[in-house]
Amino acid sequence: MTSTRMFEVIIAGSNGQLPIAYPNSNGLDALKVMRALSTQGFRSTAETTALGITERLGLADMEAIYADQLDSALDDVQCLVERITQDIARLRDITIDPMNIVFGDNPAFEIRPASDGNLFNVLNKERGNVSVHYIHEGVKCDVFAQDSLEPIDTVSVQTTELVKLMESKIIT
């Protein structure tokens, strides 16, 4: 049964533009409503705009539409993460030289050949680089100043120490 609390949406615009939603004070975000309505086939036309048609949907209806959209978006994200993971593994298998994946204007992850083991580098043109190397004995992190071949700082943690920390639930 539909909730008695109502959400009012005024559909406006023309030529197939997305609807514009004006929420009342029940807390739903206008942008979320607009996205949900557009995926459910609500499209405004010059005729409906001229008539000033107001659609009334129950709050439960709007929450169900939005929940479906959220579930779909989460599925899309999970599929994307799985594909990226597979692509990085494939890149590591076929590359001979390290490759960079750039994020935004500056930071990058260096993807190294699989033969280099579990060595990961985060690069930053302005702030230097960080190298994380997982080895049998534990993990070693080196911090490099930009254009330096020698680390300015190194942290090493033995596997036994990492296990103790995980068992004591200090880290997860």
Short mmCIF file of C-alpha atoms in Angstrom, two decimals:
data_model
loop_
_atom_site.label_atom_id
_atom_site.label_comp_id
_atom_site.label_asym_id
_atom_site.label_seq_id
_atom_site.Cartn_x
_atom_site.Cartn_y
_atom_site.Cartn_z
CA MET A 1 0.00 0.00 0.00
CA THR A 2 1.27 3.45 -0.89
CA SER A 3 2.24 5.78 1.92
CA THR A 4 -0.19 8.57 2.70
CA ARG A 5 2.70 11.05 2.67
CA MET A 6 2.83 12.44 -0.83
CA PHE A 7 5.67 13.82 -2.89
CA GLU A 8 4.74 16.46 -5.41
CA VAL A 9 6.69 16.69 -8.65
CA ILE A 10 6.09 19.36 -11.23
CA ILE A 11 7.22 18.15 -14.63
CA ALA A 12 8.58 20.99 -16.72
CA GLY A 13 10.72 21.53 -19.80
CA SER A 14 10.22 20.81 -23.46
CA ASN A 15 11.54 18.79 -26.38
CA GLY A 16 12.29 15.68 -24.32
CA GLN A 17 14.40 17.42 -21.70
CA LEU A 18 14.71 15.78 -18.30
CA PRO A 19 11.95 16.74 -15.88
CA ILE A 20 12.53 19.34 -13.21
CA ALA A 21 11.39 18.20 -9.79
CA TYR A 22 10.37 20.48 -6.96
CA PRO A 23 10.14 18.51 -3.72
CA ASN A 24 7.97 19.37 -0.78
CA SER A 25 9.39 19.16 2.73
CA ASN A 26 9.43 15.36 3.11
CA GLY A 27 13.21 15.16 2.73
CA LEU A 28 13.68 13.59 -0.70
CA ASP A 29 16.27 15.28 -2.86
CA ALA A 30 14.98 16.89 -6.07
CA LEU A 31 17.91 15.60 -8.12
CA LYS A 32 17.28 12.00 -6.97
CA VAL A 33 13.62 12.34 -7.87
CA MET A 34 14.49 13.81 -11.26
CA ARG A 35 16.85 10.92 -12.05
CA ALA A 36 14.34 8.32 -10.88
CA LEU A 37 11.52 9.83 -12.91
CA SER A 38 13.61 10.12 -16.05
CA THR A 39 14.45 6.40 -15.92
CA GLN A 40 10.78 5.51 -15.48
CA GLY A 41 9.78 7.19 -18.74
CA PHE A 42 8.52 10.49 -17.35
CA ARG A 43 9.38 13.01 -20.04
CA SER A 44 8.09 16.51 -20.28
CA THR A 45 6.75 18.01 -23.46
CA ALA A 46 5.71 21.48 -24.46
CA GLU A 47 2.08 20.35 -24.09
CA THR A 48 2.42 19.12 -20.50
CA THR A 49 4.40 22.23 -19.60
CA ALA A 50 1.71 24.47 -21.04
CA LEU A 51 -0.99 22.60 -19.12
CA GLY A 52 1.04 22.75 -15.88
CA ILE A 53 0.40 19.08 -15.15
CA THR A 54 1.34 17.94 -11.66
CA GLU A 55 2.02 14.26 -11.02
CA ARG A 56 1.46 12.94 -7.52
CA LEU A 57 3.38 9.89 -6.46
CA GLY A 58 3.36 8.21 -3.07
CA LEU A 59 6.54 8.43 -1.01
CA ALA A 60 6.82 4.62 -1.03
CA ASP A 61 6.69 4.68 -4.84
CA MET A 62 9.52 7.21 -4.99
CA GLU A 63 11.61 5.27 -2.45
CA ALA A 64 11.13 2.05 -4.46
CA ILE A 65 12.18 3.76 -7.69
CA TYR A 66 15.25 5.25 -6.03
CA ALA A 67 16.18 1.94 -4.31
CA ASP A 68 16.10 0.16 -7.69
CA GLN A 69 18.34 2.86 -9.17
CA LEU A 70 20.78 2.59 -6.25
CA ASP A 71 20.95 -1.22 -6.55
CA SER A 72 21.62 -0.89 -10.27
CA ALA A 73 24.37 1.69 -9.68
CA LEU A 74 26.03 -0.55 -7.06
CA ASP A 75 25.94 -3.48 -9.49
CA ASP A 76 27.53 -1.27 -12.17
CA VAL A 77 30.29 -0.22 -9.75
CA GLN A 78 31.03 -3.82 -8.76
CA CYS A 79 31.21 -4.89 -12.42
CA LEU A 80 33.54 -1.98 -13.17
CA VAL A 81 35.85 -2.87 -10.26
CA GLU A 82 35.99 -6.50 -11.40
CA ARG A 83 36.79 -5.46 -14.98
CA ILE A 84 39.53 -3.04 -13.86
CA THR A 85 41.04 -5.75 -11.64
CA GLN A 86 41.12 -8.19 -14.56
CA ASP A 87 42.55 -5.54 -16.90
CA ILE A 88 45.35 -4.65 -14.46
CA ALA A 89 46.24 -8.33 -14.02
CA ARG A 90 46.34 -8.74 -17.81
CA LEU A 91 48.46 -5.59 -18.20
CA ARG A 92 50.92 -6.89 -15.59
CA ASP A 93 51.15 -10.19 -17.50
CA ILE A 94 51.90 -8.62 -20.90
CA THR A 95 53.89 -5.48 -20.11
CA ILE A 96 57.67 -5.43 -20.16
CA ASP A 97 58.14 -1.90 -18.83
CA PRO A 98 56.27 -0.16 -16.01
CA MET A 99 53.12 1.72 -17.10
CA ASN A 100 51.41 4.61 -15.31
CA ILE A 101 47.70 5.02 -14.69
CA VAL A 102 47.13 8.72 -14.01
CA PHE A 103 44.42 9.99 -11.65
CA GLY A 104 43.34 13.56 -12.26
CA ASP A 105 46.10 16.08 -12.84
CA ASN A 106 48.91 14.51 -10.87
CA PRO A 107 48.94 11.27 -8.87
CA ALA A 108 49.49 8.00 -10.71
CA PHE A 109 49.80 4.31 -9.94
CA GLU A 110 52.70 2.58 -11.59
CA ILE A 111 51.70 -0.81 -12.96
CA ARG A 112 54.76 -3.05 -13.04
CA PRO A 113 55.28 -6.36 -14.85
CA ALA A 114 54.10 -9.40 -12.89
CA SER A 115 57.70 -10.62 -12.86
CA ASP A 116 58.52 -7.70 -10.51
CA GLY A 117 56.44 -9.36 -7.79
CA ASN A 118 54.25 -7.38 -5.41
CA LEU A 119 55.89 -3.98 -5.82
CA PHE A 120 53.53 -1.02 -6.07
CA ASN A 121 54.45 2.61 -6.65
CA VAL A 122 52.36 5.72 -6.22
CA LEU A 123 53.82 8.64 -8.13
CA ASN A 124 53.26 12.36 -7.64
CA LYS A 125 55.11 14.89 -9.80
CA GLU A 126 55.07 17.54 -7.09
CA ARG A 127 55.38 15.56 -3.86
CA GLY A 128 57.58 12.58 -4.61
CA ASN A 129 56.85 8.88 -4.77
CA VAL A 130 55.94 6.04 -2.43
CA SER A 131 57.00 2.46 -3.05
CA VAL A 132 55.26 -0.43 -1.28
CA HIS A 133 56.88 -3.83 -1.62
CA TYR A 134 55.20 -6.90 -0.18
CA ILE A 135 57.84 -9.55 0.40
CA HIS A 136 57.92 -12.88 2.24
CA GLU A 137 59.41 -11.21 5.33
CA GLY A 138 56.70 -8.52 5.50
CA VAL A 139 56.15 -5.15 3.89
CA LYS A 140 58.61 -2.37 3.09
CA CYS A 141 57.57 1.21 2.29
CA ASP A 142 60.01 3.73 0.83
CA VAL A 143 59.34 7.44 0.40
CA PHE A 144 61.29 9.20 -2.34
CA ALA A 145 61.74 12.91 -2.98
CA GLN A 146 60.95 13.88 -6.54
CA ASP A 147 63.74 12.84 -8.96
CA SER A 148 65.64 10.97 -6.23
CA LEU A 149 66.82 7.38 -6.51
CA GLU A 150 67.46 7.02 -2.78
CA PRO A 151 64.57 6.95 -0.29
CA ILE A 152 64.35 9.77 2.24
CA ASP A 153 62.52 7.45 4.64
CA THR A 154 61.83 3.72 4.91
CA VAL A 155 59.40 1.76 7.05
CA SER A 156 59.63 -2.02 7.29
CA VAL A 157 57.19 -4.24 9.16
CA GLN A 158 57.84 -7.94 9.63
CA THR A 159 55.12 -10.45 8.78
CA THR A 160 55.03 -11.66 12.38
CA GLU A 161 54.30 -8.11 13.58
CA LEU A 162 51.55 -7.69 10.98
CA VAL A 163 49.96 -10.97 12.08
CA LYS A 164 50.07 -9.89 15.74
CA LEU A 165 48.41 -6.57 14.87
CA MET A 166 45.70 -8.28 12.86
CA GLU A 167 45.05 -10.85 15.59
CA SER A 168 44.76 -8.14 18.23
CA LYS A 169 42.36 -6.32 15.88
CA ILE A 170 44.42 -3.15 15.99
CA ILE A 171 44.28 -3.14 12.21
CA THR A 172 41.75 -4.80 9.92
#
